[in-house]
Backbone as a ProteinNet text record, in pm:
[ID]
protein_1_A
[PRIMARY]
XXXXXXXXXXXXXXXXXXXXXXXXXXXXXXXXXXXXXXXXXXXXXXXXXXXXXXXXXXXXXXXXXXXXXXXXXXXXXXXXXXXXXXXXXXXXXXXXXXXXXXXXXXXXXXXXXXXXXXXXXXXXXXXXXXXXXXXXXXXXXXXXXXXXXXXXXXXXXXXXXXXXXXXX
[TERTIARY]
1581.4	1453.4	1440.5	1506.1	1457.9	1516.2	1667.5	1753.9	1699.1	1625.5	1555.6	1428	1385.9	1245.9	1295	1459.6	1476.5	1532.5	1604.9	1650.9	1515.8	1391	1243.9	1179.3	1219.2	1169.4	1257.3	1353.3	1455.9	1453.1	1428.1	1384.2	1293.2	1169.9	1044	1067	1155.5	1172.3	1190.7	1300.7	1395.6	1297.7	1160.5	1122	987.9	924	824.5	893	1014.7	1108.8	1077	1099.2	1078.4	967.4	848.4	722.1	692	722.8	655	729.3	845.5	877.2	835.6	813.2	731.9	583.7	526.6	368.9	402.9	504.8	508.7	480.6	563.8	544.6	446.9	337.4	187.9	131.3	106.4	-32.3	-162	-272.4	-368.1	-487.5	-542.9	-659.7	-774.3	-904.5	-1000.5	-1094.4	-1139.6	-1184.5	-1197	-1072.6	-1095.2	-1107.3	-1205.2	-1256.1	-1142.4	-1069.2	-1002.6	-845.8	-758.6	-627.6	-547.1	-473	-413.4	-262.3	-184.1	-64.9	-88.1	-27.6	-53.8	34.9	107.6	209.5	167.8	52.8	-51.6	-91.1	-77.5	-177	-51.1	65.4	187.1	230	219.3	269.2	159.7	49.8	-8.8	-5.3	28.8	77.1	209	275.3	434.4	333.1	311.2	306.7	211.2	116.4	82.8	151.8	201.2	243.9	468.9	464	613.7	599.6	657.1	729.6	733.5	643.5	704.8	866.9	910.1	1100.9	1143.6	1115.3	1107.6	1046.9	932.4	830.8	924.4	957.6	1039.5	1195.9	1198.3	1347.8	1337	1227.8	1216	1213.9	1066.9	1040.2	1141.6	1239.3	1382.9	1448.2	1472.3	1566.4	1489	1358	1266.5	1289	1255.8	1256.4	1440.3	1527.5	1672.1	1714.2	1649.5	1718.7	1673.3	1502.6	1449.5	1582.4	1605.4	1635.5	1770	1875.9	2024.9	1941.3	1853.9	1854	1798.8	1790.5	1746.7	1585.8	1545.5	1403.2	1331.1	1290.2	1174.3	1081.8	1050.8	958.7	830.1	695.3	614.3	635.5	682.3	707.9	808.8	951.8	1051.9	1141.4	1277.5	1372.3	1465.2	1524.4	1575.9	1560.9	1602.2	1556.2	1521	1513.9	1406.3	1273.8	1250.1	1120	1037	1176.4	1111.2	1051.2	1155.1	1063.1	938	920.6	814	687.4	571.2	468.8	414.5	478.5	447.2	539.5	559.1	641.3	555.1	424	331.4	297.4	279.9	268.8	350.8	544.3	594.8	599.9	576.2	525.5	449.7	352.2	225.9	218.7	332.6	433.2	511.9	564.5	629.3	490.1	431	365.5	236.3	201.7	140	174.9	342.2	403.4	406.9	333.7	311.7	141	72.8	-51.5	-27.2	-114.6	-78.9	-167.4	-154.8	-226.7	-346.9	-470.5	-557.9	-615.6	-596.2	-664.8	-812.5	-837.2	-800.8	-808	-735.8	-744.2	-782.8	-937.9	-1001.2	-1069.3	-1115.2	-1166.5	-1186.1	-1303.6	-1320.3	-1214.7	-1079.7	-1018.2	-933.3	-862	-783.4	-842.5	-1017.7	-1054.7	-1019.7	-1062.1	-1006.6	-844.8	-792.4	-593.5	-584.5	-650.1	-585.2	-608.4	-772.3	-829.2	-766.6	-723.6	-636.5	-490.4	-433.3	-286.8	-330.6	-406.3	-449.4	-529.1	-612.8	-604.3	-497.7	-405.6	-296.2	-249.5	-187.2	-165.1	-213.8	-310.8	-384.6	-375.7	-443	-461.9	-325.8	-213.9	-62.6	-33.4	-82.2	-68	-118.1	-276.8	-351.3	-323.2	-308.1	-263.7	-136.4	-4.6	117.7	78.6	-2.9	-33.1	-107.7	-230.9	-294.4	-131.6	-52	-19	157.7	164	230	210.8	88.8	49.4	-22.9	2.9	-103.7	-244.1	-295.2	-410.6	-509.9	-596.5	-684.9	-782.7	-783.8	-883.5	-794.7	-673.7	-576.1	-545.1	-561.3	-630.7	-717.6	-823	-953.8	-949.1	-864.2	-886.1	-803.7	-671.8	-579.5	-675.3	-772.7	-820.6	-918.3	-988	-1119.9	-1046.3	-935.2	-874.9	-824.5	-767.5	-709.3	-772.3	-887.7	-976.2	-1036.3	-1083.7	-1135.2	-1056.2	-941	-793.3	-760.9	-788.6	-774.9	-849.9	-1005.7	-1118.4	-1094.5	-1018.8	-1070.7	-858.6	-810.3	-669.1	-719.5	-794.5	-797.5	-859.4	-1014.3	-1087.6	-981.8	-890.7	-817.8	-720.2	-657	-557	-633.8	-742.1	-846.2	-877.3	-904.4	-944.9	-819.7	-661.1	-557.2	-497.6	-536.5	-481.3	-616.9	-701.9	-804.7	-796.8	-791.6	-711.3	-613.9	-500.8	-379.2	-402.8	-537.4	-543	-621.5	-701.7	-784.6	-689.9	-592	-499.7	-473.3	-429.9	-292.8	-368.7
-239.1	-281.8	-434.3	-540.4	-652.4	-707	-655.8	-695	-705.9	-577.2	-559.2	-693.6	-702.1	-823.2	-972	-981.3	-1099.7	-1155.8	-1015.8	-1041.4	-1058.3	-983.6	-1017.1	-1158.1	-1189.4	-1337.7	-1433	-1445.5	-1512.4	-1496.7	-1397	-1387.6	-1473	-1419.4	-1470.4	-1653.6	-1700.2	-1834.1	-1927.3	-1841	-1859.4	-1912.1	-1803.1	-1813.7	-1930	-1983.4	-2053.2	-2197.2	-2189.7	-2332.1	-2370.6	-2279	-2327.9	-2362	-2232.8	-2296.4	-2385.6	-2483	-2552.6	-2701.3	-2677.6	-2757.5	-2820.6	-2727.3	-2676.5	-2766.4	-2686.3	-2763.2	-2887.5	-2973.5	-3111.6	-3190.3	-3091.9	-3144.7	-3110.2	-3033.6	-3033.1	-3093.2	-3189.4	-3283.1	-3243.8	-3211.7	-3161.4	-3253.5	-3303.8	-3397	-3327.5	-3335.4	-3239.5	-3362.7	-3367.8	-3439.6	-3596.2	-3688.8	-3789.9	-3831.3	-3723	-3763.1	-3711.9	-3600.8	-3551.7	-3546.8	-3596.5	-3550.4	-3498.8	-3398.2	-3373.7	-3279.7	-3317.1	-3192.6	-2988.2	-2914.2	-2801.9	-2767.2	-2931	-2876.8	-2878.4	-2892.3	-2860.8	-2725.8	-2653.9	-2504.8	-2443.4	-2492.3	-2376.9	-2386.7	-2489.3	-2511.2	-2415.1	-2452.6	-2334.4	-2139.4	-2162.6	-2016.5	-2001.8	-2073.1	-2043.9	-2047.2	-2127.7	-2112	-1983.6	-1925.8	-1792	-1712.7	-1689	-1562.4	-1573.2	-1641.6	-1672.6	-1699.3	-1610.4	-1706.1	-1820.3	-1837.8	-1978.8	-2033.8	-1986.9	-2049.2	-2012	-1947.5	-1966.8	-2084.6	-2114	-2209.9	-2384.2	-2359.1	-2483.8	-2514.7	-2381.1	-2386.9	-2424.8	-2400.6	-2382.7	-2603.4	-2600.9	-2735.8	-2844.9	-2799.8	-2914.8	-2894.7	-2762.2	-2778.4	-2854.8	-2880.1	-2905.3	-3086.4	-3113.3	-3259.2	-3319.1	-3248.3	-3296.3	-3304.9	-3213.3	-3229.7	-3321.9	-3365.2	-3464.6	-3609.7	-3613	-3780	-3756.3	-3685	-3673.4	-3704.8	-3695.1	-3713.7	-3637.5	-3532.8	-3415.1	-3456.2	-3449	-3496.9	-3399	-3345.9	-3235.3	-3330.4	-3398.3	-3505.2	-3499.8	-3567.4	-3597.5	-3767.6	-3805.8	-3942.9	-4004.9	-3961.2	-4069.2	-3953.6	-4058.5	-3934.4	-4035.2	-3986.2	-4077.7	-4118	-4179.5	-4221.1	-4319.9	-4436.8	-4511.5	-4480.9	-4376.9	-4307.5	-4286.5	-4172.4	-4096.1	-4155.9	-4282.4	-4348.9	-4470	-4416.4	-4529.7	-4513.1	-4551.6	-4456.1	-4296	-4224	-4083.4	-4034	-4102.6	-4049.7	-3980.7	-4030.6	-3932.4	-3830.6	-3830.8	-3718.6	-3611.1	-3618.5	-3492.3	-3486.8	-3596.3	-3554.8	-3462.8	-3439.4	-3370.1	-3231.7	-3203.7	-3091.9	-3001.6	-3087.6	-3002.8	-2995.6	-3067.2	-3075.7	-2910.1	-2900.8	-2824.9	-2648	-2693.6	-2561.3	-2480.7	-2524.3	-2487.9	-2421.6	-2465.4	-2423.3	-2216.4	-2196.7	-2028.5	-1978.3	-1868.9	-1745.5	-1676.2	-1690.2	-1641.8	-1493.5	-1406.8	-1277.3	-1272.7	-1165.3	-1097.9	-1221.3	-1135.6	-1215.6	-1201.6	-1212.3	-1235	-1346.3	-1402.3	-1541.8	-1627.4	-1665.1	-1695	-1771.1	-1678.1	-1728.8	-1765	-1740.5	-1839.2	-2015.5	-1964.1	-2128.3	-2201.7	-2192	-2221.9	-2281	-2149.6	-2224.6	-2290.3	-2284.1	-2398.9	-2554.9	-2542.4	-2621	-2737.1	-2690.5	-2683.9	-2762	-2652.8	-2754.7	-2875.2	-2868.4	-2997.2	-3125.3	-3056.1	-3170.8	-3239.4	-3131.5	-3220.2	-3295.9	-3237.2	-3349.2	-3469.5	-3459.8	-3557.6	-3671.2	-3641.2	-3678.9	-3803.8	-3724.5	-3798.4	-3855.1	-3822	-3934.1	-4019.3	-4045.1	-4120.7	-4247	-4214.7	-4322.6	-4333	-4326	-4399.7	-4503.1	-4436.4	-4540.1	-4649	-4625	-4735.8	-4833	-4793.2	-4817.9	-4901.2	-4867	-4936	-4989.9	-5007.9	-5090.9	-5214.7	-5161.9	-5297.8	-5271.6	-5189.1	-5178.7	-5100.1	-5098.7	-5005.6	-4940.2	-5055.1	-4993.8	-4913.2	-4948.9	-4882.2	-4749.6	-4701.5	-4592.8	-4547.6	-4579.3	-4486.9	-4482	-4556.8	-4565.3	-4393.7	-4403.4	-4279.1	-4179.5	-4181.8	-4080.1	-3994.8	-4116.1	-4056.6	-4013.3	-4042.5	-4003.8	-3844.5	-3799.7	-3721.1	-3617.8	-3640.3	-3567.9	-3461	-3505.9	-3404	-3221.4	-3304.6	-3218	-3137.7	-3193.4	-3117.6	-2997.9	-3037.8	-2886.9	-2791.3	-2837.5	-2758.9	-2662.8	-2725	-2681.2	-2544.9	-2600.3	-2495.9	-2350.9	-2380.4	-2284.3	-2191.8	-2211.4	-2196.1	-2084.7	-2192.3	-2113.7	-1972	-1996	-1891.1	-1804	-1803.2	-1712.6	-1628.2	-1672.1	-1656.7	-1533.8	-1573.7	-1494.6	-1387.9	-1394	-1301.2	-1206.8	-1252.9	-1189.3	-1055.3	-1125.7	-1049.7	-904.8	-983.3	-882.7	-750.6	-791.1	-713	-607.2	-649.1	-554.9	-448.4	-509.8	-385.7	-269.5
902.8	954.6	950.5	816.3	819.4	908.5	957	1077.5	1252.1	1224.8	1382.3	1389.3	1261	1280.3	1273.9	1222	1207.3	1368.4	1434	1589.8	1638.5	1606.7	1765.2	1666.3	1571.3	1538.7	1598.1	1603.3	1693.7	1811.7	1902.9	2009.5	2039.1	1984.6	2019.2	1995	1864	1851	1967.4	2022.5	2163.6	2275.2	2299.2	2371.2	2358.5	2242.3	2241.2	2211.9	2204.5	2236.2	2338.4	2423.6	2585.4	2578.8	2576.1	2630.7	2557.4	2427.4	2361	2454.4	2495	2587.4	2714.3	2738.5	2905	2878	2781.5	2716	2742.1	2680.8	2679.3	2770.9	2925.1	3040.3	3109.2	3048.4	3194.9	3113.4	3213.9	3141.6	3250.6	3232.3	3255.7	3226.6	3387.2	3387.1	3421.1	3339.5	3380.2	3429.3	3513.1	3583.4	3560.7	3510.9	3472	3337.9	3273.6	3129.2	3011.8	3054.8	2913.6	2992.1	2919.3	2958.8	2866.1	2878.7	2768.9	2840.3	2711.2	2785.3	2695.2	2711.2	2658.2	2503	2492.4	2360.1	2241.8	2193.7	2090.3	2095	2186.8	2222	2237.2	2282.3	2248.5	2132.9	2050.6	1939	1789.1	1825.6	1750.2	1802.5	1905.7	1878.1	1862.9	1843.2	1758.8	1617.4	1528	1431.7	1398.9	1456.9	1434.6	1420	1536.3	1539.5	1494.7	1421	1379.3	1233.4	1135.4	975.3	992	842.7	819.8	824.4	851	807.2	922.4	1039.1	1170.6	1271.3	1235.6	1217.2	1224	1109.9	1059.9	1125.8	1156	1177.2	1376.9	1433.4	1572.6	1605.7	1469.4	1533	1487	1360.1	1321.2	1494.9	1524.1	1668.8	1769.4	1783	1896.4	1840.6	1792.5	1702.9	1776	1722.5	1674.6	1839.1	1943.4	2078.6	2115.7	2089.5	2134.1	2106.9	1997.9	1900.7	1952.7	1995.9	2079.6	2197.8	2282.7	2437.9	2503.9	2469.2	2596.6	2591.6	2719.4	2752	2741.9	2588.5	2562.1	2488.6	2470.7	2443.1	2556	2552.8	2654.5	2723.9	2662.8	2663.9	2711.7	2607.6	2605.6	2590.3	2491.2	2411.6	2387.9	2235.3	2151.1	2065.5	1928.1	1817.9	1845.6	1924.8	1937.3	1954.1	2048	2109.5	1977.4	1905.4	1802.9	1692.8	1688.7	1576.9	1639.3	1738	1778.3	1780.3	1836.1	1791.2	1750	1837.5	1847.9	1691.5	1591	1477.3	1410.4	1386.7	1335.3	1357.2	1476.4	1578.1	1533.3	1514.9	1494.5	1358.1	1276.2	1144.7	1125.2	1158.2	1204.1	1249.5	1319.5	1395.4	1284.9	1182.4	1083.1	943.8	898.4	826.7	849.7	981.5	1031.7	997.9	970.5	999.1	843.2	763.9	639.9	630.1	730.1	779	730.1	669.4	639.4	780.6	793.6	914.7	823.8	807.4	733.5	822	725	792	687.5	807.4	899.1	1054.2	1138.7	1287.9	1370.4	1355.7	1456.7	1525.3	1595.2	1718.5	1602.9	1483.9	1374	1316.7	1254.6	1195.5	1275.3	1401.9	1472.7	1502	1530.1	1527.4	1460.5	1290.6	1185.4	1212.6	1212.5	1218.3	1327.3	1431	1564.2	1514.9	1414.8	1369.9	1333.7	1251.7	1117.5	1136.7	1269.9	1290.1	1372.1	1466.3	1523.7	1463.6	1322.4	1268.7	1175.3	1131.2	1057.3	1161.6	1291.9	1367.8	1365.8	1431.1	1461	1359.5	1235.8	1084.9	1137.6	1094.9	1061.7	1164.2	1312.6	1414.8	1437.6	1437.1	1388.3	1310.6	1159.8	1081.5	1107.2	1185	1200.8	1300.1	1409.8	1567.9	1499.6	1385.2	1350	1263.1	1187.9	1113.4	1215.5	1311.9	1381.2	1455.6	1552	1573.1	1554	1372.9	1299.9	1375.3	1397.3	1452	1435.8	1333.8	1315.9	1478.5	1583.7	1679.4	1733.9	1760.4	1822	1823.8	1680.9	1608.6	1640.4	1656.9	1692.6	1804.6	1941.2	2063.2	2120.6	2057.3	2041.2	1976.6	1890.7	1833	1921.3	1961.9	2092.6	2201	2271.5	2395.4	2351.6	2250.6	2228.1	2154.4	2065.5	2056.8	2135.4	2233.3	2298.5	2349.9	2376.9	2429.2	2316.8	2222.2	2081.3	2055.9	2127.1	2080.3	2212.8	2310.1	2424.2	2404.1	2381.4	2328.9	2149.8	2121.7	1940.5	2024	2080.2	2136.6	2230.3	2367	2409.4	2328.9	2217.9	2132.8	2082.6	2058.7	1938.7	2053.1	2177.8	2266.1	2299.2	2310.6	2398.8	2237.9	2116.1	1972.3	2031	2019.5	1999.4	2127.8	2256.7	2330.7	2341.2	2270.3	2251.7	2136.9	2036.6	1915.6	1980.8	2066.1	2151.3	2222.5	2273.9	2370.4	2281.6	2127.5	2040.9	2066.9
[MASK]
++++++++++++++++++++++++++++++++++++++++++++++++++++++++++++++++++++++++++++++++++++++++++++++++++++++++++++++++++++++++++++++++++++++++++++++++++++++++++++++++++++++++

């Protein structure tokens, strides 16, 4: 049995690689005011619905293709990239992935966990951008732009889990 769950966790790993990839690349303008891409909202439903040590093990591979070259990044690609502003950012990405799944699961507590990984994000991206750019406004300027994308990405995540729980 632990064999059959460790092949559909690997599966499933397989498959939110991609879309967490994919996320990177739609960036989504809602009328001017909010832009955001979807790799925050695929990235919390990997960490739902995946082990922690799946979790970790998905975003070291998602991270390590980025810093060799392959353009799964939103940005760039490369250890220059990686260590350039957006470092907090995947700080934020693994730090997140320790985030527990609180039951029971319903709309409620997914808000909570989308909450939750988007503000560790945020949190650890936040203070690197202030902190490399020597710039505290710089900081809050990244904070307000990205904010918003953040509540309309958690709600999203919390509707798309609550959703799925609805189907079983």
């Amino acid at each position: 049995m632990k064999n059959i769950s460790h092949k559909k966790h690997s599966l499933m790993a397989g498959a939110f690689l991609f879309l967490l990839i994919l996320g990177a690349k739609i960036d989504l303008d809602v009328g001017g005011i909010v832009s955001f891409t979807l790799q925050t909202l695929f990235l919390g439903l990997v960490y739902y619905y995946l082990p922690q040590a799946f979790r970790i093990g998905l975003m070291s591979a998602y991270l390590c293709l980025g810093i060799i070259g392959i353009p799964v990044f939103n940005g760039g690609v490369g250890w220059s990239y990686f260590t350039s502003w957006p470092l907090g950012f995947f700080i934020g990405f693994l730090v997140s992935a320790f985030i527990p799944v609180v039951q029971p699961r319903g709309f409620a507590s997914a808000v909570r966990f989308f909450a939750q990984v988007h503000g560790v994000i945020i949190i650890c991206g936040i203070m690197w951008v202030g902190f490399y750019a020597s710039s505290s406004i710089q900081a809050f300027e990244t904070f307000s732009q990205i904010l918003p994308g953040a509540f309309i990405k958690t709600f999203a995540g919390a509707g798309i889990v609550w959703a799925l729980f609805k189907m079983k």
